[in-house]
Amino acid sequence: QVQLVESGGGLVQAGGSLRLSCAASTSGFSINAMGWYRQAPGKQRELVATITSGGSTNYADSVKGRFTISRDNAKNTVYLQMNSLKPEDTAVYYCNAKRLRVSGLTNNYWGQGTQVTVSS
């Protein structure tokens, strides 16, 4: 069982910064990858950034150069530093954790989400 707790969302003006945190509580197994997704009103959930336990990162084109994802493997905690925020970044941001099973299947876990609102 995995529980994800997000924090750090809020209201900021365009050009401002926020830092999101997500702590994963597991039953002793390792998390292979963690990341952040977001969902704006009326739109589908989309990938923002991911990071593997080895440190490999992946970013959506829309946030490259502005957002930075990092991970503390010992704490199973992932962070998202968001700089130069734009109104189009407004969304509910969801923490994600993935566990690769020996069978080849992947378990996918989600947090409850934290609201990020960027005003113009």
PDB file of C-alpha atoms in Angstrom:
ATOM      1  CA  GLN A   1       0.000   0.000   0.000  1.00  0.00           C
ATOM      2  CA  VAL A   2       1.245   3.472  -0.922  1.00  0.00           C
ATOM      3  CA  GLN A   3       0.010   6.767   0.449  1.00  0.00           C
ATOM      4  CA  LEU A   4       1.047  10.039  -1.174  1.00  0.00           C
ATOM      5  CA  VAL A   5       0.758  13.372   0.622  1.00  0.00           C
ATOM      6  CA  GLU A   6       1.212  16.569  -1.391  1.00  0.00           C
ATOM      7  CA  SER A   7       1.859  20.071  -0.129  1.00  0.00           C
ATOM      8  CA  GLY A   8       3.021  23.448  -1.380  1.00  0.00           C
ATOM      9  CA  GLY A   9       0.216  24.555  -3.656  1.00  0.00           C
ATOM     10  CA  GLY A  10      -1.249  28.012  -3.507  1.00  0.00           C
ATOM     11  CA  LEU A  11      -2.021  31.257  -5.283  1.00  0.00           C
ATOM     12  CA  VAL A  12       0.760  33.243  -6.925  1.00  0.00           C
ATOM     13  CA  GLN A  13       1.089  35.980  -9.502  1.00  0.00           C
ATOM     14  CA  ALA A  14       2.514  35.340 -12.946  1.00  0.00           C
ATOM     15  CA  GLY A  15       6.289  35.146 -12.779  1.00  0.00           C
ATOM     16  CA  GLY A  16       6.264  33.840  -9.237  1.00  0.00           C
ATOM     17  CA  SER A  17       7.459  30.540  -7.834  1.00  0.00           C
ATOM     18  CA  LEU A  18       6.120  27.614  -5.855  1.00  0.00           C
ATOM     19  CA  ARG A  19       7.694  24.438  -4.537  1.00  0.00           C
ATOM     20  CA  LEU A  20       5.570  21.301  -4.332  1.00  0.00           C
ATOM     21  CA  SER A  21       6.451  18.356  -2.123  1.00  0.00           C
ATOM     22  CA  CYS A  22       5.141  14.809  -2.091  1.00  0.00           C
ATOM     23  CA  ALA A  23       6.012  12.207   0.516  1.00  0.00           C
ATOM     24  CA  ALA A  24       5.287   8.562  -0.217  1.00  0.00           C
ATOM     25  CA  SER A  25       4.609   6.115   2.593  1.00  0.00           C
ATOM     26  CA  THR A  26       5.128   2.539   1.451  1.00  0.00           C
ATOM     27  CA  SER A  27       4.901  -0.919   2.945  1.00  0.00           C
ATOM     28  CA  GLY A  28       8.630  -1.414   2.567  1.00  0.00           C
ATOM     29  CA  PHE A  29       8.938  -1.855  -1.180  1.00  0.00           C
ATOM     30  CA  SER A  30      10.861   0.484  -3.449  1.00  0.00           C
ATOM     31  CA  ILE A  31       9.316   3.116  -5.689  1.00  0.00           C
ATOM     32  CA  ASN A  32      10.827   3.013  -9.162  1.00  0.00           C
ATOM     33  CA  ALA A  33       9.660   6.409 -10.326  1.00  0.00           C
ATOM     34  CA  MET A  34       7.781   9.414  -9.039  1.00  0.00           C
ATOM     35  CA  GLY A  35       6.388  12.421 -10.779  1.00  0.00           C
ATOM     36  CA  TRP A  36       3.881  15.187 -11.108  1.00  0.00           C
ATOM     37  CA  TYR A  37       0.832  15.436 -13.304  1.00  0.00           C
ATOM     38  CA  ARG A  38      -1.706  18.225 -13.563  1.00  0.00           C
ATOM     39  CA  GLN A  39      -5.292  18.670 -14.616  1.00  0.00           C
ATOM     40  CA  ALA A  40      -6.870  21.983 -15.524  1.00  0.00           C
ATOM     41  CA  PRO A  41     -10.657  22.456 -15.470  1.00  0.00           C
ATOM     42  CA  GLY A  42     -12.265  20.727 -18.428  1.00  0.00           C
ATOM     43  CA  LYS A  43      -9.008  19.151 -19.570  1.00  0.00           C
ATOM     44  CA  GLN A  44      -7.349  15.754 -19.287  1.00  0.00           C
ATOM     45  CA  ARG A  45      -4.658  15.001 -16.775  1.00  0.00           C
ATOM     46  CA  GLU A  46      -1.230  15.539 -18.322  1.00  0.00           C
ATOM     47  CA  LEU A  47       2.332  14.708 -17.407  1.00  0.00           C
ATOM     48  CA  VAL A  48       4.419  17.533 -15.970  1.00  0.00           C
ATOM     49  CA  ALA A  49       7.646  15.833 -14.898  1.00  0.00           C
ATOM     50  CA  THR A  50       8.920  12.441 -13.770  1.00  0.00           C
ATOM     51  CA  ILE A  51      12.068  11.162 -12.124  1.00  0.00           C
ATOM     52  CA  THR A  52      13.380   7.626 -11.661  1.00  0.00           C
ATOM     53  CA  SER A  53      15.237   6.299  -8.648  1.00  0.00           C
ATOM     54  CA  GLY A  54      18.387   6.608 -10.747  1.00  0.00           C
ATOM     55  CA  GLY A  55      17.814  10.302 -11.330  1.00  0.00           C
ATOM     56  CA  SER A  56      16.629  10.279 -14.934  1.00  0.00           C
ATOM     57  CA  THR A  57      14.123  13.065 -15.551  1.00  0.00           C
ATOM     58  CA  ASN A  58      11.481  13.811 -18.115  1.00  0.00           C
ATOM     59  CA  TYR A  59       9.585  17.079 -18.589  1.00  0.00           C
ATOM     60  CA  ALA A  60       6.638  18.253 -20.578  1.00  0.00           C
ATOM     61  CA  ASP A  61       7.708  20.690 -23.273  1.00  0.00           C
ATOM     62  CA  SER A  62       5.553  23.398 -21.733  1.00  0.00           C
ATOM     63  CA  VAL A  63       7.539  23.434 -18.474  1.00  0.00           C
ATOM     64  CA  LYS A  64      11.087  22.767 -19.660  1.00  0.00           C
ATOM     65  CA  GLY A  65      13.476  25.388 -18.362  1.00  0.00           C
ATOM     66  CA  ARG A  66      11.000  26.589 -15.742  1.00  0.00           C
ATOM     67  CA  PHE A  67      10.254  23.547 -13.573  1.00  0.00           C
ATOM     68  CA  THR A  68      12.740  21.257 -11.863  1.00  0.00           C
ATOM     69  CA  ILE A  69      11.898  17.870 -10.389  1.00  0.00           C
ATOM     70  CA  SER A  70      14.062  16.270  -7.721  1.00  0.00           C
ATOM     71  CA  ARG A  71      13.838  13.249  -5.461  1.00  0.00           C
ATOM     72  CA  ASP A  72      15.120  12.101  -2.105  1.00  0.00           C
ATOM     73  CA  ASN A  73      15.138   8.318  -2.453  1.00  0.00           C
ATOM     74  CA  ALA A  74      15.860   7.743   1.231  1.00  0.00           C
ATOM     75  CA  LYS A  75      12.687   9.612   2.142  1.00  0.00           C
ATOM     76  CA  ASN A  76      10.639   8.581  -0.893  1.00  0.00           C
ATOM     77  CA  THR A  77       9.915  12.257  -1.404  1.00  0.00           C
ATOM     78  CA  VAL A  78       9.657  14.110  -4.689  1.00  0.00           C
ATOM     79  CA  TYR A  79       9.769  17.869  -5.192  1.00  0.00           C
ATOM     80  CA  LEU A  80       8.735  20.165  -7.990  1.00  0.00           C
ATOM     81  CA  GLN A  81      10.298  23.611  -8.069  1.00  0.00           C
ATOM     82  CA  MET A  82       8.146  25.802 -10.285  1.00  0.00           C
ATOM     83  CA  ASN A  83       9.606  29.105 -11.446  1.00  0.00           C
ATOM     84  CA  SER A  84       8.381  31.733 -13.886  1.00  0.00           C
ATOM     85  CA  LEU A  85       4.832  30.538 -13.417  1.00  0.00           C
ATOM     86  CA  LYS A  86       2.263  31.379 -16.068  1.00  0.00           C
ATOM     87  CA  PRO A  87      -1.539  31.543 -15.869  1.00  0.00           C
ATOM     88  CA  GLU A  88      -1.689  28.455 -18.075  1.00  0.00           C
ATOM     89  CA  ASP A  89       0.070  26.526 -15.303  1.00  0.00           C
ATOM     90  CA  THR A  90      -3.094  26.823 -13.225  1.00  0.00           C
ATOM     91  CA  ALA A  91      -4.297  23.320 -12.421  1.00  0.00           C
ATOM     92  CA  VAL A  92      -4.614  20.702  -9.740  1.00  0.00           C
ATOM     93  CA  TYR A  93      -1.224  19.038  -9.438  1.00  0.00           C
ATOM     94  CA  TYR A  94      -1.132  15.349  -8.577  1.00  0.00           C
ATOM     95  CA  CYS A  95       1.773  13.377  -7.195  1.00  0.00           C
ATOM     96  CA  ASN A  96       2.384   9.998  -8.817  1.00  0.00           C
ATOM     97  CA  ALA A  97       4.409   6.963  -7.825  1.00  0.00           C
ATOM     98  CA  LYS A  98       5.132   3.881  -9.899  1.00  0.00           C
ATOM     99  CA  ARG A  99       6.271   0.448  -8.781  1.00  0.00           C
ATOM    100  CA  LEU A 100       7.522  -2.076 -11.303  1.00  0.00           C
ATOM    101  CA  ARG A 101       6.455  -5.593 -10.381  1.00  0.00           C
ATOM    102  CA  VAL A 102       8.517  -8.672 -11.162  1.00  0.00           C
ATOM    103  CA  SER A 103       5.644  -9.795 -13.373  1.00  0.00           C
ATOM    104  CA  GLY A 104       6.265  -6.817 -15.626  1.00  0.00           C
ATOM    105  CA  LEU A 105       3.144  -4.983 -14.520  1.00  0.00           C
ATOM    106  CA  THR A 106       3.398  -1.499 -13.058  1.00  0.00           C
ATOM    107  CA  ASN A 107       1.413  -0.276 -10.067  1.00  0.00           C
ATOM    108  CA  ASN A 108       0.373   3.360 -10.291  1.00  0.00           C
ATOM    109  CA  TYR A 109      -0.452   5.422  -7.197  1.00  0.00           C
ATOM    110  CA  TRP A 110      -1.885   8.935  -6.938  1.00  0.00           C
ATOM    111  CA  GLY A 111      -2.138  11.643  -4.333  1.00  0.00           C
ATOM    112  CA  GLN A 112      -5.251  13.708  -3.747  1.00  0.00           C
ATOM    113  CA  GLY A 113      -3.861  16.746  -5.548  1.00  0.00           C
ATOM    114  CA  THR A 114      -2.922  20.282  -4.606  1.00  0.00           C
ATOM    115  CA  GLN A 115      -4.291  23.402  -6.271  1.00  0.00           C
ATOM    116  CA  VAL A 116      -1.919  25.772  -8.040  1.00  0.00           C
ATOM    117  CA  THR A 117      -3.432  29.033  -9.223  1.00  0.00           C
ATOM    118  CA  VAL A 118      -1.432  31.610 -11.165  1.00  0.00           C
ATOM    119  CA  SER A 119      -3.033  35.014 -11.631  1.00  0.00           C
ATOM    120  CA  SER A 120      -2.213  37.362 -14.493  1.00  0.00           C
TER     121      SER A 120
END
